[in-house]
């Protein structure tokens, strides 16, 4: 058995020239060019897929190699999967050639052998180089260009893979960083096999998913929870990045923004133990990327206002003019082409690589003293209790019961409310689900009120375009909408403040 450790990137066909330019200065130990044909197998009910197992037979020259890949781990494009290879004589698979301990417990290999059948093929040209890194590590660099096929259906393959053959995982990130300096690379979580299964099933793409709680347990340490939360946010980010690339759904960008908020809040939550200088560059780059997506709030507000042919504006005499101006403003915001270009940029790719490398190498460890290491090794529950108490105290300070809050007050405190709600995501699994939900619900309702209040801002910015009776009507409409929202939010705020915390 070998453990395959590799980084995968999706690129455009023209990236090959850029790649050749980049590796011309590298120390190349070997290089080759091969045509590879691969047939993937499974049972009619896809039993292998259900166990996260991949089975293929690869043909190159006159050699056939059967490969079994079992469940592994993916963090920001770094794939780690056990694999078993054996040379065979044809494209007929023989499961008995792999050791029994390669299969899941109670897996009926004989029964599966009787049902196994070809499912899809991948055929591509692989240009391959074995690169010697300065630290002595050896990395296999491959550029694959071809297609996945199922019957008459086709999907293009254009990928770069970096596989660690010997040495340190860190060397993979070093080479990847060098390759992405001119952009054009996007970290990929979807393997060729996963794409083949999608094509075979005529799969239309993954659904948008809300950011869910981290599965934290009382047995976890503070450091384990820190790592799990960062990986949880990264997985959510890359999942929705793939969705956006496939179908340009704006809500996928909203979820990426949510993941960025969780990452930044995680650094803040654990910042009392992990020195800020340990993550300074990462936090700076996350802030940059959040800035690149800060137009989403305005875009979503405009979408809500013009939805259903501006039904919400129907009673205004200047409805058509407002809708035209909102449509015009929407066209001035970044579009899908801008976002795809951002996702292929060197800075974006570099951020993902650096964050993944930092997590995998425990990049905060050199900045810790013995006291901090002891705190990170401690059980997470007392730490979570303390952090949630601080978060609660902060909310009481900015949303006091005795004060009447204005529109500006609420809008100014929205980032703080979001951060505090994010604080609970890492620790949710430590507490009673019903009590937790009852406590968080009113605060989430308050956040929704803030979102509704924010949706009025594009109309407010258009006020200078009107005068006389038209201006008076729009101002009165805005006032009614605002007063209604502020009244509901005030009630929600008082309910939230009176709740009993679900911790410790």
Short mmCIF file of C-alpha atoms in Angstrom, two decimals:
data_model
loop_
_atom_site.label_atom_id
_atom_site.label_comp_id
_atom_site.label_asym_id
_atom_site.label_seq_id
_atom_site.Cartn_x
_atom_site.Cartn_y
_atom_site.Cartn_z
CA UNK A 1 0.00 0.00 0.00
CA UNK A 2 1.06 3.56 -0.73
CA UNK A 3 -0.43 6.81 0.56
CA UNK A 4 -0.92 9.17 -2.32
CA UNK A 5 -0.32 12.79 -1.27
CA UNK A 6 -1.03 15.31 -3.99
CA UNK A 7 -2.33 18.74 -4.88
CA UNK A 8 -4.78 19.06 -7.76
CA UNK A 9 -5.46 22.17 -9.83
CA UNK A 10 -7.93 22.95 -12.57
CA UNK A 11 -6.37 24.98 -15.38
CA UNK A 12 -7.18 26.14 -18.91
CA UNK A 13 -5.57 24.41 -21.94
CA UNK A 14 -3.30 27.39 -22.60
CA UNK A 15 -1.75 26.95 -19.15
CA UNK A 16 0.60 24.36 -20.66
CA UNK A 17 2.85 27.08 -22.09
CA UNK A 18 2.93 28.88 -18.75
CA UNK A 19 3.76 25.58 -17.06
CA UNK A 20 6.64 24.85 -19.42
CA UNK A 21 8.07 28.31 -18.78
CA UNK A 22 7.86 27.77 -15.03
CA UNK A 23 9.56 24.38 -14.90
CA UNK A 24 12.33 25.31 -17.32
CA UNK A 25 14.36 26.53 -14.34
CA UNK A 26 13.58 23.48 -12.19
CA UNK A 27 15.86 20.49 -11.70
CA UNK A 28 14.15 17.76 -13.74
CA UNK A 29 15.18 14.17 -12.98
CA UNK A 30 12.84 12.50 -15.48
CA UNK A 31 10.19 13.50 -17.97
CA UNK A 32 7.73 11.67 -20.19
CA UNK A 33 4.64 12.00 -22.34
CA UNK A 34 2.04 9.24 -22.36
CA UNK A 35 -1.45 8.54 -23.55
CA UNK A 36 -3.39 7.05 -20.65
CA UNK A 37 -6.67 5.20 -20.87
CA UNK A 38 -8.58 4.47 -17.67
CA UNK A 39 -11.72 2.45 -17.06
CA UNK A 40 -13.51 2.88 -13.72
CA UNK A 41 -15.68 0.14 -12.24
CA UNK A 42 -18.50 -0.16 -9.75
CA UNK A 43 -21.61 -2.20 -9.02
CA UNK A 44 -25.02 -1.13 -10.42
CA UNK A 45 -25.91 0.36 -7.03
CA UNK A 46 -22.44 1.99 -6.79
CA UNK A 47 -21.43 0.13 -3.65
CA UNK A 48 -17.78 1.16 -4.05
CA UNK A 49 -18.75 4.82 -4.28
CA UNK A 50 -20.84 4.49 -1.14
CA UNK A 51 -17.67 3.41 0.70
CA UNK A 52 -15.58 6.18 -0.93
CA UNK A 53 -13.61 3.57 -2.87
CA UNK A 54 -12.31 4.04 -6.39
CA UNK A 55 -11.40 1.11 -8.65
CA UNK A 56 -9.81 1.59 -12.05
CA UNK A 57 -7.62 -0.14 -14.58
CA UNK A 58 -5.14 2.13 -16.33
CA UNK A 59 -3.62 1.29 -19.70
CA UNK A 60 -0.35 2.80 -20.93
CA UNK A 61 1.75 1.29 -23.70
CA UNK A 62 1.09 -2.46 -23.30
CA UNK A 63 0.82 -2.37 -19.51
CA UNK A 64 -2.39 -2.64 -17.46
CA UNK A 65 -2.40 -1.53 -13.80
CA UNK A 66 -5.36 -2.05 -11.49
CA UNK A 67 -5.62 0.60 -8.76
CA UNK A 68 -7.75 0.59 -5.64
CA UNK A 69 -8.10 3.91 -3.80
CA UNK A 70 -9.77 3.93 -0.40
CA UNK A 71 -11.25 6.73 1.72
CA UNK A 72 -8.85 9.57 2.38
CA UNK A 73 -8.75 13.19 3.40
CA UNK A 74 -8.86 16.44 1.43
CA UNK A 75 -7.81 19.80 2.86
CA UNK A 76 -7.88 22.75 0.45
CA UNK A 77 -6.90 20.68 -2.56
CA UNK A 78 -4.37 18.44 -0.78
CA UNK A 79 -5.53 14.87 -1.35
CA UNK A 80 -4.29 12.09 0.94
CA UNK A 81 -5.59 8.64 -0.02
CA UNK A 82 -4.28 5.11 0.50
CA UNK A 83 -3.87 3.34 -2.83
CA UNK A 84 -3.08 -0.22 -3.89
CA UNK A 85 -1.60 -0.99 -7.30
CA UNK A 86 -1.17 -4.33 -9.05
CA UNK A 87 -0.26 -5.17 -12.64
CA UNK A 88 -2.92 -7.15 -14.54
CA UNK A 89 -3.27 -8.62 -18.03
CA UNK A 90 -6.43 -6.92 -19.29
CA UNK A 91 -9.22 -4.47 -18.49
CA UNK A 92 -11.09 -7.16 -16.53
CA UNK A 93 -10.82 -6.31 -12.81
CA UNK A 94 -9.92 -8.87 -10.19
CA UNK A 95 -10.66 -7.67 -6.67
CA UNK A 96 -8.90 -10.66 -5.08
CA UNK A 97 -5.55 -9.21 -6.17
CA UNK A 98 -5.74 -6.58 -3.44
CA UNK A 99 -5.10 -7.47 0.23
CA UNK A 100 -8.16 -8.15 2.34
CA UNK A 101 -7.27 -5.43 4.83
CA UNK A 102 -7.61 -2.87 2.04
CA UNK A 103 -11.38 -3.33 2.10
CA UNK A 104 -13.83 -2.04 4.72
CA UNK A 105 -14.77 -4.42 7.50
CA UNK A 106 -17.50 -6.95 6.51
CA UNK A 107 -17.13 -5.97 2.85
CA UNK A 108 -18.21 -8.92 0.66
CA UNK A 109 -15.47 -8.88 -1.97
CA UNK A 110 -16.72 -12.04 -3.73
CA UNK A 111 -20.26 -10.67 -4.11
CA UNK A 112 -18.98 -7.34 -5.39
CA UNK A 113 -16.69 -9.11 -7.90
CA UNK A 114 -19.74 -10.77 -9.44
CA UNK A 115 -21.54 -7.43 -9.88
CA UNK A 116 -18.66 -5.21 -10.96
CA UNK A 117 -18.97 -3.51 -14.34
CA UNK A 118 -17.42 -0.62 -16.30
CA UNK A 119 -18.98 2.73 -15.42
CA UNK A 120 -16.98 5.45 -17.23
CA UNK A 121 -13.63 6.14 -18.85
CA UNK A 122 -11.00 8.86 -18.65
CA UNK A 123 -8.63 9.25 -21.57
CA UNK A 124 -5.95 11.90 -21.56
CA UNK A 125 -2.43 12.80 -22.53
CA UNK A 126 -0.16 13.15 -19.53
CA UNK A 127 2.99 15.24 -19.67
CA UNK A 128 5.00 14.34 -16.61
CA UNK A 129 8.14 15.61 -14.89
CA UNK A 130 9.93 14.38 -11.78
CA UNK A 131 11.17 17.52 -10.03
CA UNK A 132 13.96 17.61 -7.47
CA UNK A 133 13.27 20.24 -4.82
CA UNK A 134 16.00 22.18 -2.94
CA UNK A 135 15.18 20.34 0.32
CA UNK A 136 15.78 16.96 -1.35
CA UNK A 137 12.09 16.13 -1.84
CA UNK A 138 10.96 14.71 -5.17
CA UNK A 139 7.65 15.73 -6.72
CA UNK A 140 5.91 14.30 -9.74
CA UNK A 141 4.37 17.12 -11.75
CA UNK A 142 1.74 16.11 -14.29
CA UNK A 143 -0.31 18.06 -16.84
CA UNK A 144 -3.37 16.07 -17.99
CA UNK A 145 -5.39 17.08 -21.03
CA UNK A 146 -8.24 14.90 -22.30
CA UNK A 147 -11.80 13.94 -21.39
CA UNK A 148 -14.09 11.90 -19.17
CA UNK A 149 -16.62 9.87 -21.17
CA UNK A 150 -19.78 7.86 -20.53
CA UNK A 151 -21.42 6.54 -23.69
CA UNK A 152 -21.89 9.67 -25.84
CA UNK A 153 -21.41 12.15 -22.97
CA UNK A 154 -18.10 13.98 -22.60
CA UNK A 155 -16.50 16.31 -20.07
CA UNK A 156 -13.06 17.91 -20.58
CA UNK A 157 -10.03 17.20 -18.40
CA UNK A 158 -7.43 19.92 -18.00
CA UNK A 159 -5.55 19.56 -14.74
CA UNK A 160 -2.20 19.90 -13.04
CA UNK A 161 -1.31 17.41 -10.33
CA UNK A 162 1.63 17.57 -7.93
CA UNK A 163 2.31 14.26 -6.18
CA UNK A 164 4.87 13.84 -3.42
CA UNK A 165 7.09 10.89 -4.32
CA UNK A 166 9.56 11.37 -1.47
CA UNK A 167 10.39 13.97 1.15
CA UNK A 168 8.26 16.57 2.92
CA UNK A 169 4.65 17.59 2.22
CA UNK A 170 5.76 21.20 2.60
CA UNK A 171 7.68 20.85 -0.66
CA UNK A 172 4.38 20.36 -2.52
CA UNK A 173 3.20 23.76 -1.38
CA UNK A 174 6.54 25.36 -2.23
CA UNK A 175 6.35 24.13 -5.83
CA UNK A 176 2.64 24.97 -6.10
CA UNK A 177 3.34 28.50 -4.89
CA UNK A 178 5.99 28.92 -7.59
CA UNK A 179 3.64 27.64 -10.29
CA UNK A 180 0.73 29.92 -9.37
CA UNK A 181 2.61 33.22 -9.30
CA UNK A 182 1.11 34.25 -12.65
CA UNK A 183 -2.39 32.94 -11.91
CA UNK A 184 -4.38 30.55 -14.07
CA UNK A 185 -4.60 27.76 -11.44
CA UNK A 186 -7.57 26.86 -9.26
CA UNK A 187 -7.32 24.34 -6.43
CA UNK A 188 -9.56 21.35 -7.11
CA UNK A 189 -11.36 19.02 -4.74
CA UNK A 190 -13.05 16.98 -7.48
CA UNK A 191 -11.05 14.00 -8.71
CA UNK A 192 -11.40 12.59 -12.20
CA UNK A 193 -13.33 9.70 -10.67
CA UNK A 194 -15.77 12.05 -8.95
CA UNK A 195 -16.36 13.85 -12.23
CA UNK A 196 -16.90 10.53 -13.97
CA UNK A 197 -19.52 9.48 -11.43
CA UNK A 198 -21.28 12.80 -11.95
CA UNK A 199 -21.27 12.39 -15.69
CA UNK A 200 -22.56 8.83 -15.44
CA UNK A 201 -25.43 9.97 -13.23
CA UNK A 202 -26.14 13.04 -15.39
CA UNK A 203 -25.61 14.99 -12.18
CA UNK A 204 -26.61 18.64 -12.45
CA UNK A 205 -24.42 19.93 -9.64
CA UNK A 206 -24.32 20.22 -5.87
CA UNK A 207 -26.92 22.22 -3.93
CA UNK A 208 -26.11 25.40 -2.05
CA UNK A 209 -25.68 24.53 1.64
CA UNK A 210 -25.84 26.80 4.67
CA UNK A 211 -22.84 26.93 6.97
CA UNK A 212 -23.47 24.29 9.63
CA UNK A 213 -21.99 23.69 13.07
CA UNK A 214 -18.62 22.03 13.61
CA UNK A 215 -18.93 18.53 15.11
CA UNK A 216 -17.08 19.32 18.32
CA UNK A 217 -17.16 16.91 21.29
CA UNK A 218 -16.16 17.25 24.94
CA UNK A 219 -13.24 14.91 24.24
CA UNK A 220 -11.69 17.45 21.86
CA UNK A 221 -8.87 19.71 22.92
CA UNK A 222 -8.78 23.44 22.26
CA UNK A 223 -6.24 22.91 19.47
CA UNK A 224 -8.27 20.12 17.85
CA UNK A 225 -11.32 22.37 17.80
CA UNK A 226 -9.27 25.19 16.29
CA UNK A 227 -8.02 22.93 13.51
CA UNK A 228 -11.41 21.34 12.87
CA UNK A 229 -13.08 24.73 12.60
CA UNK A 230 -10.53 26.03 10.10
CA UNK A 231 -10.87 22.87 8.00
CA UNK A 232 -14.67 23.07 8.25
CA UNK A 233 -14.62 26.62 6.87
CA UNK A 234 -12.17 25.67 4.11
CA UNK A 235 -14.32 22.75 3.02
CA UNK A 236 -17.39 25.01 2.87
CA UNK A 237 -15.43 27.56 0.85
CA UNK A 238 -14.12 25.13 -1.77
CA UNK A 239 -17.45 23.28 -2.04
CA UNK A 240 -19.21 26.51 -3.01
CA UNK A 241 -16.35 27.70 -5.19
CA UNK A 242 -16.88 24.63 -7.37
CA UNK A 243 -20.61 25.35 -7.53
CA UNK A 244 -19.93 28.93 -8.60
CA UNK A 245 -17.50 27.90 -11.32
CA UNK A 246 -20.01 25.37 -12.64
CA UNK A 247 -23.14 27.51 -12.74
CA UNK A 248 -22.34 31.04 -11.46
CA UNK A 249 -24.96 30.96 -8.69
CA UNK A 250 -24.52 34.21 -6.69
CA UNK A 251 -25.63 32.43 -3.53
CA UNK A 252 -22.49 30.30 -3.75
CA UNK A 253 -20.48 33.51 -3.36
CA UNK A 254 -22.55 34.38 -0.29
CA UNK A 255 -21.57 31.04 1.24
CA UNK A 256 -17.90 31.64 0.40
CA UNK A 257 -18.22 34.96 2.22
CA UNK A 258 -19.72 33.08 5.19
CA UNK A 259 -16.74 30.73 5.21
CA UNK A 260 -14.35 33.70 5.21
CA UNK A 261 -16.22 35.21 8.16
CA UNK A 262 -15.87 31.95 10.08
CA UNK A 263 -12.14 31.77 9.32
CA UNK A 264 -11.54 35.32 10.52
CA UNK A 265 -13.67 34.82 13.62
CA UNK A 266 -11.83 31.58 14.42
CA UNK A 267 -8.53 33.45 14.43
CA UNK A 268 -10.09 36.04 16.74
CA UNK A 269 -11.70 33.49 19.07
CA UNK A 270 -8.46 31.57 19.60
CA UNK A 271 -6.29 34.69 19.45
CA UNK A 272 -5.85 34.78 23.20
CA UNK A 273 -3.76 31.62 22.98
CA UNK A 274 -2.32 31.71 19.47
CA UNK A 275 -0.37 34.96 19.03
CA UNK A 276 -1.76 37.25 16.34
CA UNK A 277 1.62 37.50 14.66
CA UNK A 278 1.40 33.76 13.87
CA UNK A 279 -1.53 34.39 11.53
CA UNK A 280 -0.94 38.03 10.58
CA UNK A 281 -0.36 37.46 6.86
CA UNK A 282 -3.25 35.02 6.55
CA UNK A 283 -5.65 37.40 8.29
CA UNK A 284 -4.49 40.21 6.05
CA UNK A 285 -5.19 38.16 2.93
CA UNK A 286 -8.58 36.99 4.24
CA UNK A 287 -9.49 40.62 4.83
CA UNK A 288 -8.45 41.41 1.24
CA UNK A 289 -10.67 38.65 -0.13
CA UNK A 290 -13.61 39.74 2.00
CA UNK A 291 -13.11 43.18 0.48
CA UNK A 292 -13.27 41.65 -3.00
CA UNK A 293 -16.70 40.25 -2.10
CA UNK A 294 -18.10 43.22 -0.17
CA UNK A 295 -20.31 44.15 -3.14
CA UNK A 296 -22.46 41.08 -2.48
CA UNK A 297 -24.60 42.84 0.13
CA UNK A 298 -25.55 45.56 -2.33
CA UNK A 299 -26.15 43.04 -5.11
CA UNK A 300 -28.43 40.95 -2.91
CA UNK A 301 -30.31 44.05 -1.79
CA UNK A 302 -30.91 45.10 -5.39
CA UNK A 303 -32.02 41.60 -6.32
CA UNK A 304 -34.58 41.60 -3.51
CA UNK A 305 -35.87 45.03 -4.50
CA UNK A 306 -36.33 44.21 -8.19
CA UNK A 307 -37.52 40.65 -7.63
CA UNK A 308 -40.92 39.89 -9.13
CA UNK A 309 -40.70 43.02 -11.29
CA UNK A 310 -40.20 45.35 -8.34
CA UNK A 311 -43.37 44.21 -6.59
CA UNK A 312 -42.16 45.74 -3.33
CA UNK A 313 -42.01 49.16 -5.04
CA UNK A 314 -45.39 48.86 -6.75
CA UNK A 315 -47.10 51.74 -4.88
CA UNK A 316 -44.44 54.31 -5.78
CA UNK A 317 -45.07 56.66 -8.71
CA UNK A 318 -41.40 56.45 -9.66
CA UNK A 319 -41.31 52.64 -9.53
CA UNK A 320 -40.09 52.28 -13.13
CA UNK A 321 -37.38 54.90 -12.69
CA UNK A 322 -36.21 53.23 -9.48
CA UNK A 323 -36.13 49.83 -11.12
CA UNK A 324 -34.15 51.19 -14.07
CA UNK A 325 -31.61 52.83 -11.78
CA UNK A 326 -31.31 49.67 -9.67
CA UNK A 327 -30.81 47.57 -12.80
CA UNK A 328 -28.17 50.02 -13.99
CA UNK A 329 -26.35 49.90 -10.68
CA UNK A 330 -26.45 46.10 -10.70
CA UNK A 331 -24.69 46.01 -14.07
CA UNK A 332 -21.90 48.16 -12.60
CA UNK A 333 -21.13 45.59 -9.90
CA UNK A 334 -18.64 42.75 -10.50
CA UNK A 335 -20.02 39.98 -12.71
CA UNK A 336 -19.40 36.26 -13.01
CA UNK A 337 -16.44 36.76 -15.34
CA UNK A 338 -14.80 39.00 -12.75
CA UNK A 339 -15.34 36.39 -10.05
CA UNK A 340 -14.01 33.48 -12.14
CA UNK A 341 -10.96 35.59 -12.91
CA UNK A 342 -10.54 36.28 -9.18
CA UNK A 343 -10.70 32.54 -8.43
CA UNK A 344 -7.95 31.90 -10.98
CA UNK A 345 -5.76 34.73 -9.73
CA UNK A 346 -2.35 34.19 -8.15
CA UNK A 347 -3.33 35.97 -4.93
CA UNK A 348 -6.50 33.93 -4.43
CA UNK A 349 -4.74 30.63 -5.11
CA UNK A 350 -1.82 31.67 -2.93
CA UNK A 351 -4.14 32.41 -0.02
CA UNK A 352 -5.70 28.94 -0.21
CA UNK A 353 -2.29 27.29 -0.48
CA UNK A 354 -0.84 29.27 2.43
CA UNK A 355 -3.84 28.62 4.65
CA UNK A 356 -3.84 24.90 3.87
CA UNK A 357 -0.09 24.68 4.43
CA UNK A 358 -0.41 26.58 7.73
CA UNK A 359 -3.06 24.18 9.01
CA UNK A 360 -1.30 21.00 7.90
CA UNK A 361 2.12 22.09 9.22
CA UNK A 362 0.66 23.54 12.46
CA UNK A 363 2.17 26.88 11.53
CA UNK A 364 1.27 28.45 14.88
CA UNK A 365 3.40 26.03 16.91
CA UNK A 366 6.73 27.95 16.60
CA UNK A 367 5.04 31.02 18.11
CA UNK A 368 3.85 29.27 21.28
CA UNK A 369 5.37 29.19 24.74
CA UNK A 370 4.84 26.31 27.18
CA UNK A 371 1.87 28.01 28.81
CA UNK A 372 0.10 28.42 25.46
CA UNK A 373 0.80 24.82 24.51
CA UNK A 374 -0.78 23.66 27.76
CA UNK A 375 -3.86 25.78 27.06
CA UNK A 376 -4.21 24.34 23.56
CA UNK A 377 -3.90 20.81 24.88
CA UNK A 378 -6.62 21.37 27.49
CA UNK A 379 -10.23 20.17 27.02
CA UNK A 380 -12.22 22.59 24.91
CA UNK A 381 -15.38 22.85 27.05
CA UNK A 382 -14.09 25.35 29.69
CA UNK A 383 -12.53 27.43 26.91
CA UNK A 384 -15.82 27.41 24.97
CA UNK A 385 -17.79 28.44 28.08
CA UNK A 386 -15.45 31.38 28.58
CA UNK A 387 -15.51 32.51 24.95
CA UNK A 388 -19.31 32.32 24.72
CA UNK A 389 -19.65 34.31 27.96
CA UNK A 390 -17.42 37.02 26.53
CA UNK A 391 -19.40 37.02 23.31
CA UNK A 392 -22.67 37.31 25.23
CA UNK A 393 -21.31 40.21 27.29
CA UNK A 394 -20.31 42.01 24.10
CA UNK A 395 -23.80 41.64 22.64
CA UNK A 396 -25.35 43.05 25.83
CA UNK A 397 -23.04 46.07 25.54
CA UNK A 398 -23.92 46.91 21.94
CA UNK A 399 -27.63 46.00 22.10
CA UNK A 400 -28.64 47.31 25.56
CA UNK A 401 -32.29 46.90 26.54
CA UNK A 402 -32.67 50.43 27.90
CA UNK A 403 -31.56 52.20 24.73
CA UNK A 404 -33.59 53.04 21.62
CA UNK A 405 -31.46 52.08 18.62
CA UNK A 406 -31.63 53.87 15.28
CA UNK A 407 -31.11 52.55 11.78
CA UNK A 408 -27.48 53.70 11.88
CA UNK A 409 -26.95 52.03 15.27
CA UNK A 410 -28.17 48.69 13.96
CA UNK A 411 -26.26 48.85 10.70
CA UNK A 412 -23.05 49.81 12.49
CA UNK A 413 -23.36 46.77 14.79
CA UNK A 414 -24.17 44.21 12.11
CA UNK A 415 -20.54 43.01 11.72
CA UNK A 416 -20.31 42.54 15.48
CA UNK A 417 -23.54 40.51 15.58
CA UNK A 418 -22.29 38.31 12.72
CA UNK A 419 -18.98 37.73 14.50
CA UNK A 420 -20.71 36.74 17.72
CA UNK A 421 -23.04 34.31 15.96
CA UNK A 422 -20.00 32.83 14.20
CA UNK A 423 -18.35 32.25 17.60
CA UNK A 424 -20.96 29.64 18.44
CA UNK A 425 -20.39 27.56 15.29
CA UNK A 426 -17.17 25.99 16.56
CA UNK A 427 -18.60 25.01 19.95
CA UNK A 428 -22.21 24.11 19.15
CA UNK A 429 -21.73 20.35 19.54
CA UNK A 430 -20.77 20.76 23.20
CA UNK A 431 -24.23 21.89 24.28
CA UNK A 432 -27.86 20.81 24.35
CA UNK A 433 -29.29 21.22 20.86
CA UNK A 434 -32.75 22.47 21.92
CA UNK A 435 -31.46 25.07 24.39
CA UNK A 436 -28.86 26.23 21.90
CA UNK A 437 -31.44 26.64 19.13
CA UNK A 438 -33.85 28.55 21.39
CA UNK A 439 -31.08 30.96 22.37
CA UNK A 440 -29.69 31.56 18.88
CA UNK A 441 -33.01 31.87 17.06
CA UNK A 442 -33.95 35.41 18.20
CA UNK A 443 -30.44 36.65 17.46
CA UNK A 444 -30.70 35.13 13.98
CA UNK A 445 -34.07 36.87 13.61
CA UNK A 446 -32.40 40.13 14.59
CA UNK A 447 -29.75 39.51 11.96
CA UNK A 448 -32.47 38.94 9.38
CA UNK A 449 -34.01 42.28 10.41
CA UNK A 450 -30.64 43.90 9.83
CA UNK A 451 -30.49 42.30 6.39
CA UNK A 452 -33.97 43.66 5.60
CA UNK A 453 -32.92 47.10 6.82
CA UNK A 454 -29.79 46.94 4.67
CA UNK A 455 -31.94 46.14 1.61
CA UNK A 456 -33.40 49.65 1.75
CA UNK A 457 -30.00 51.31 1.33
CA UNK A 458 -29.88 51.19 -2.52
CA UNK A 459 -33.18 53.16 -2.57
CA UNK A 460 -31.83 55.67 -0.07
CA UNK A 461 -28.80 56.28 -2.28
CA UNK A 462 -31.10 57.11 -5.20
CA UNK A 463 -32.97 59.87 -3.36
CA UNK A 464 -30.92 62.73 -4.93
CA UNK A 465 -32.37 61.75 -8.33
CA UNK A 466 -35.88 62.87 -7.29
CA UNK A 467 -37.54 66.07 -6.19
CA UNK A 468 -40.91 67.50 -5.25
CA UNK A 469 -43.82 65.10 -4.69
CA UNK A 470 -41.86 62.14 -6.03
CA UNK A 471 -39.08 62.69 -3.49
CA UNK A 472 -41.59 63.14 -0.67
CA UNK A 473 -43.37 59.90 -1.59
CA UNK A 474 -40.15 57.85 -1.69
CA UNK A 475 -38.95 59.35 1.61
CA UNK A 476 -42.28 58.56 3.25
CA UNK A 477 -42.17 55.02 1.90
CA UNK A 478 -38.65 54.55 3.26
CA UNK A 479 -39.71 55.93 6.64
CA UNK A 480 -42.65 53.52 6.90
CA UNK A 481 -40.48 50.54 5.93
CA UNK A 482 -37.78 51.57 8.38
CA UNK A 483 -40.14 52.20 11.29
CA UNK A 484 -41.82 48.85 10.80
CA UNK A 485 -38.49 47.04 10.78
CA UNK A 486 -37.08 48.96 13.77
CA UNK A 487 -40.19 48.19 15.81
CA UNK A 488 -39.94 44.45 15.09
CA UNK A 489 -36.19 44.46 15.73
CA UNK A 490 -36.62 46.23 19.05
CA UNK A 491 -39.03 43.54 20.20
CA UNK A 492 -36.67 40.79 19.01
CA UNK A 493 -33.74 42.47 20.75
CA UNK A 494 -35.56 42.57 24.09
CA UNK A 495 -36.53 38.90 23.76
CA UNK A 496 -32.90 37.99 22.95
CA UNK A 497 -31.46 39.85 25.90
CA UNK A 498 -33.82 38.17 28.38
CA UNK A 499 -32.87 34.64 27.32
CA UNK A 500 -30.88 32.35 29.58
CA UNK A 501 -27.59 31.27 27.97
CA UNK A 502 -27.31 27.61 26.93
CA UNK A 503 -23.84 27.32 28.43
CA UNK A 504 -21.91 26.37 30.55
#
